[in-house]
Tab-separated table of C-alpha atoms in Angstrom:
chain	number	residue	atom	x	y	z
J	1	MET	CA	54.097	-6.215	26.614
J	2	THR	CA	50.350	-6.028	26.154
J	3	SER	CA	48.917	-3.038	24.299
J	4	ILE	CA	45.615	-1.636	25.420
J	5	HIS	CA	43.514	0.142	22.792
J	6	PHE	CA	40.564	2.369	23.622
J	7	PHE	CA	37.749	3.017	21.149
J	8	VAL	CA	36.113	6.425	21.266
J	9	SER	CA	32.869	6.733	19.323
J	10	PRO	CA	32.225	9.714	16.990
J	11	ALA	CA	29.356	10.752	19.250
J	12	VAL	CA	31.695	11.052	22.226
J	13	LEU	CA	34.117	13.094	20.168
J	14	PHE	CA	31.303	15.338	18.993
J	15	PHE	CA	30.145	16.115	22.522
J	16	ALA	CA	33.655	16.281	23.973
J	17	PRO	CA	34.704	19.638	25.497
J	18	ALA	CA	35.758	22.112	22.865
J	19	ARG	CA	38.011	24.284	25.064
J	20	ASP	CA	41.185	22.919	23.420
J	21	MET	CA	39.854	23.394	19.897
J	22	SER	CA	40.295	26.390	17.665
J	23	PRO	CA	37.241	28.505	16.761
J	24	GLN	CA	37.449	27.139	13.210
J	25	ALA	CA	37.357	23.533	14.463
J	26	VAL	CA	34.383	24.287	16.715
J	27	LEU	CA	32.554	25.868	13.776
J	28	LEU	CA	33.233	22.860	11.563
J	29	ARG	CA	31.956	20.556	14.290
J	30	PHE	CA	28.597	22.279	14.684
J	31	LEU	CA	28.101	23.449	11.077
J	32	PRO	CA	26.363	20.249	9.833
J	33	VAL	CA	23.904	20.406	12.737
J	34	ALA	CA	23.169	24.072	12.093
J	35	VAL	CA	22.679	23.442	8.365
J	36	GLY	CA	20.303	20.562	9.115
J	37	ILE	CA	18.237	22.717	11.467
J	38	ILE	CA	18.058	25.541	8.928
J	39	ILE	CA	16.960	23.179	6.141
J	40	ALA	CA	14.279	21.622	8.357
J	41	LEU	CA	13.017	25.091	9.324
J	42	LEU	CA	12.914	26.225	5.696
J	43	LEU	CA	10.938	23.102	4.741
J	44	VAL	CA	8.398	23.784	7.487
J	45	LEU	CA	8.026	27.411	6.395
J	46	TYR	CA	7.681	26.360	2.744
J	47	ARG	CA	4.979	23.804	3.554
J	48	ARG	CA	3.078	26.363	5.609
J	49	LYS	CA	3.295	28.890	2.765
J	50	LYS	CA	1.991	26.336	0.233
J	51	ALA	CA	-0.772	25.301	2.643
J	52	ARG	CA	-1.895	28.937	3.018
J	53	GLU	CA	-1.857	29.391	-0.752
J	54	ARG	CA	-3.942	26.251	-1.269
J	55	THR	CA	-6.446	27.383	1.343
J	56	GLN	CA	-6.928	30.658	-0.517
J	57	ILE	CA	-7.459	29.035	-3.920
J	58	MET	CA	-9.792	26.391	-2.466
J	59	LYS	CA	-11.780	29.156	-0.775
J	60	ALA	CA	-12.084	30.916	-4.131
J	61	ALA	CA	-13.209	27.651	-5.774
J	62	ALA	CA	-15.894	27.221	-3.113
J	63	ALA	CA	-17.131	30.760	-3.766
J	64	GLN	CA	-17.418	30.016	-7.483
J	65	LEU	CA	-19.558	26.980	-6.676
J	66	GLY	CA	-21.648	28.990	-4.232
J	67	TRP	CA	-20.610	26.639	-1.405
J	68	THR	CA	-19.634	27.331	2.192
J	69	PHE	CA	-15.934	27.068	3.051
J	70	SER	CA	-14.036	26.210	6.224
J	71	ALA	CA	-10.229	26.077	6.413
J	72	LYS	CA	-10.444	23.331	9.044
J	73	ALA	CA	-13.330	21.047	9.871
J	74	PRO	CA	-13.954	19.019	13.029
J	75	TRP	CA	-13.510	15.257	12.721
J	76	ASN	CA	-17.187	14.628	13.432
J	77	TYR	CA	-18.466	17.047	10.800
J	78	ILE	CA	-19.243	14.033	8.606
J	79	PRO	CA	-20.811	11.300	10.759
J	80	GLY	CA	-19.309	7.833	11.078
J	81	LEU	CA	-15.994	8.403	9.306
J	82	ASP	CA	-14.312	5.601	11.262
J	83	ARG	CA	-16.580	3.079	9.518
J	84	PHE	CA	-14.741	3.688	6.254
J	85	THR	CA	-11.337	2.304	5.288
J	86	LEU	CA	-9.774	5.618	4.283
J	87	PHE	CA	-10.461	7.183	7.669
J	88	ASN	CA	-9.673	4.097	9.737
J	89	GLN	CA	-5.913	4.083	9.316
J	90	GLY	CA	-2.965	6.136	10.508
J	91	HIS	CA	-2.974	8.932	13.090
J	92	ASN	CA	-2.836	12.751	13.312
J	93	LYS	CA	-5.794	12.920	10.954
J	94	GLU	CA	-6.880	16.315	9.654
J	95	ILE	CA	-9.665	17.601	7.457
J	96	ARG	CA	-8.750	20.857	5.751
J	97	ASN	CA	-10.212	23.175	3.131
J	98	MET	CA	-13.714	21.830	3.536
J	99	MET	CA	-16.233	23.170	1.015
J	100	TYR	CA	-19.814	22.026	1.146
J	101	GLY	CA	-23.136	22.664	-0.494
J	102	GLN	CA	-25.413	20.830	-2.889
J	103	ALA	CA	-24.913	19.270	-6.308
J	104	SER	CA	-27.948	18.068	-8.256
J	105	GLY	CA	-29.983	18.386	-5.061
J	106	ILE	CA	-27.603	16.108	-3.105
J	107	LYS	CA	-25.644	17.101	-0.010
J	108	THR	CA	-22.047	17.326	-1.271
J	109	ALA	CA	-18.633	18.245	0.083
J	110	ALA	CA	-15.032	18.301	-1.077
J	111	PHE	CA	-12.082	18.491	1.309
J	112	ASP	CA	-8.380	17.792	1.721
J	113	TYR	CA	-7.615	14.899	4.043
J	114	MET	CA	-4.240	14.203	5.659
J	115	TYR	CA	-3.042	11.428	7.937
J	116	ILE	CA	0.278	9.948	9.058
J	117	THR	CA	1.406	6.336	9.113
J	118	GLY	CA	4.430	5.122	11.056
J	119	SER	CA	6.460	7.271	13.415
J	120	GLY	CA	9.856	8.888	13.717
J	121	ARG	CA	12.030	8.564	10.625
J	122	SER	CA	9.649	5.985	9.144
J	123	ALA	CA	6.658	8.344	9.351
J	124	ALA	CA	4.869	9.061	6.078
J	125	ARG	CA	2.270	11.748	5.398
J	126	HIS	CA	-0.621	10.939	3.091
J	127	TYR	CA	-2.641	13.611	1.308
J	128	GLN	CA	-5.681	13.389	-0.919
J	129	THR	CA	-8.731	15.420	-1.816
J	130	VAL	CA	-12.030	13.644	-1.194
J	131	VAL	CA	-15.461	14.227	-2.701
J	132	TYR	CA	-18.312	13.267	-0.403
J	133	LEU	CA	-21.949	12.638	-1.330
J	134	GLU	CA	-24.862	11.964	0.996
J	135	PRO	CA	-27.873	11.073	-1.193
J	136	ALA	CA	-30.979	10.756	0.956
J	137	ASN	CA	-32.363	7.704	-0.861
J	138	LEU	CA	-29.162	5.647	-1.182
J	139	ALA	CA	-28.662	2.423	0.802
J	140	LEU	CA	-25.365	0.708	-0.044
J	141	PRO	CA	-23.504	-2.194	1.546
J	142	HIS	CA	-20.196	-1.050	3.016
J	143	PHE	CA	-17.341	-1.549	0.553
J	144	SER	CA	-13.846	-0.313	-0.193
J	145	LEU	CA	-12.507	-0.091	-3.747
J	146	ARG	CA	-8.833	0.530	-4.505
J	147	PRO	CA	-6.506	0.092	-7.507
J	148	GLU	CA	-4.870	-3.301	-7.308
J	149	GLY	CA	-1.103	-3.166	-6.785
J	150	LEU	CA	1.626	-5.745	-6.416
J	151	MET	CA	1.212	-6.002	-2.638
J	152	SER	CA	-2.539	-6.560	-2.843
J	153	LYS	CA	-1.969	-9.301	-5.446
J	154	VAL	CA	0.428	-11.027	-3.071
J	155	LEU	CA	-2.019	-10.685	-0.173
J	156	SER	CA	-4.844	-12.064	-2.325
J	157	ALA	CA	-2.761	-15.151	-2.985
J	158	PHE	CA	-2.690	-15.712	0.791
J	159	GLY	CA	-6.434	-15.318	1.242
J	160	TYR	CA	-6.829	-11.518	1.506
J	161	GLN	CA	-10.343	-10.739	0.303
J	162	ASP	CA	-10.714	-9.500	-3.251
J	163	ILE	CA	-14.145	-9.708	-4.868
J	164	ASP	CA	-13.570	-10.510	-8.540
J	165	PHE	CA	-16.015	-10.668	-11.440
J	166	GLY	CA	-15.304	-13.397	-13.960
J	167	GLN	CA	-17.334	-11.670	-16.674
J	168	ARG	CA	-15.271	-8.472	-16.269
J	169	PRO	CA	-11.621	-9.547	-16.096
J	170	GLU	CA	-10.390	-6.006	-16.778
J	171	PHE	CA	-12.145	-4.665	-13.684
J	172	SER	CA	-10.786	-7.545	-11.605
J	173	ARG	CA	-7.291	-6.853	-12.937
J	174	GLN	CA	-7.457	-3.139	-12.131
J	175	TYR	CA	-9.128	-3.148	-8.720
J	176	ILE	CA	-9.321	-4.804	-5.332
J	177	LEU	CA	-12.849	-4.735	-3.912
J	178	ARG	CA	-13.564	-5.619	-0.304
J	179	GLY	CA	-16.514	-5.658	2.075
J	180	GLN	CA	-18.326	-7.916	4.528
J	181	ASP	CA	-21.584	-8.434	2.642
J	182	GLU	CA	-20.208	-9.927	-0.580
J	183	PRO	CA	-23.589	-10.940	-2.104
J	184	ALA	CA	-24.939	-7.395	-1.646
J	185	ILE	CA	-21.716	-5.887	-3.034
J	186	ARG	CA	-21.925	-8.123	-6.106
J	187	GLN	CA	-25.492	-6.991	-6.645
J	188	THR	CA	-24.444	-3.335	-6.298
J	189	PHE	CA	-21.591	-3.688	-8.785
J	190	ASN	CA	-23.745	-4.267	-11.816
J	191	ASP	CA	-22.306	-4.264	-15.314
J	192	SER	CA	-22.712	-0.494	-15.687
J	193	VAL	CA	-20.779	0.148	-12.459
J	194	LEU	CA	-17.994	-2.239	-13.475
J	195	SER	CA	-17.759	-0.589	-16.900
J	196	PHE	CA	-17.567	2.864	-15.314
J	197	TYR	CA	-14.604	1.955	-13.108
J	198	GLU	CA	-12.811	0.296	-16.005
J	199	SER	CA	-13.087	3.619	-17.858
J	200	TYR	CA	-11.689	5.620	-14.914
J	201	PRO	CA	-8.706	3.621	-13.660
J	202	GLY	CA	-7.246	4.651	-10.327
J	203	THR	CA	-10.566	5.843	-8.896
J	204	CYS	CA	-10.922	4.974	-5.205
J	205	THR	CA	-14.285	4.685	-3.487
J	206	ASP	CA	-15.454	4.021	0.068
J	207	ALA	CA	-19.199	3.747	0.566
J	208	GLY	CA	-21.898	2.449	2.855
J	209	GLY	CA	-25.480	3.413	3.644
J	210	ASN	CA	-26.152	6.793	2.047
J	211	GLN	CA	-22.506	7.924	2.239
J	212	LEU	CA	-20.083	7.809	-0.691
J	213	PHE	CA	-16.461	9.012	-0.814
J	214	LEU	CA	-14.507	9.335	-4.060
J	215	PHE	CA	-10.786	10.132	-4.279
J	216	ARG	CA	-7.490	9.194	-5.879
J	217	GLY	CA	-4.925	7.869	-3.441
J	218	GLY	CA	-2.208	10.410	-2.677
J	219	TYR	CA	-3.595	13.051	-5.034
J	220	GLU	CA	-4.915	16.515	-4.167
J	221	PHE	CA	-7.372	17.803	-6.747
J	222	GLN	CA	-6.633	21.081	-8.415
J	223	PRO	CA	-9.447	23.593	-7.830
J	224	GLN	CA	-10.501	23.445	-11.482
J	225	GLU	CA	-10.853	19.647	-11.194
J	226	ILE	CA	-13.294	19.624	-8.295
J	227	GLN	CA	-16.433	20.010	-10.395
J	228	SER	CA	-15.425	17.145	-12.678
J	229	TYR	CA	-14.748	14.847	-9.715
J	230	VAL	CA	-18.072	15.827	-8.164
J	231	GLY	CA	-19.619	14.870	-11.494
J	232	LEU	CA	-17.925	11.456	-11.354
J	233	ALA	CA	-19.202	10.875	-7.830
J	234	LEU	CA	-22.736	11.813	-8.895
J	235	LYS	CA	-22.520	9.372	-11.795
J	236	ILE	CA	-21.439	6.585	-9.449
J	237	ALA	CA	-24.301	7.416	-7.071
J	238	ASN	CA	-26.753	7.107	-9.955
J	239	LEU	CA	-25.231	3.844	-11.201
J	240	VAL	CA	-25.327	2.096	-7.816
J	241	ARG	CA	-28.922	3.044	-6.998
J	242	PRO	CA	-31.134	-0.040	-6.651
J	243	TYR	CA	-33.595	-0.455	-9.492
């Protein structure tokens, strides 16, 4: 005699009618789902609370600097963002806690920037605080500078651009530097610029024309750090000026 076996998936059992089940069994069935929903809701509420708190302390920091503050800024507040590597990746991009004014006579801003890569369960949110300078008399080739990691080393081995400087092996070890106009970038990265970045490992920079963005990947500045990072950006702007 042939036996016939039927396989019923857990999903079918989960959504099967519960009329023949005891109240306790029904509760046990739906409890994990309810707990998951509650945890997700609590996480959302916690993130919103922390975001509101950060907005308040960033607003206070802007007041101390004598700068104007905006909790959210339109994407086109700073012109041409899509020309720069940081702002040309991911989706759901947001500029928050924008503070702007002048530093050493230069148009300056600091803001939190968030974007998402991937989707669904593989989605990842990226946060960093960015310092922006717009010196009127600066004219830089477009470049992107990032700390060099294992993946970038592998990509470089397969031809991914990385502008190295033989006379400064420490800089070349720490960073990956990219841009279309390599001769102009090499001229911009004089010995003083290379020495500066060696002294401040992990500093990321996107620049081009009279626009310069300084940040640390995945790091939101504390309010008390903003002035020091503005100072670093100003130092870079002075170092890369053509002589």
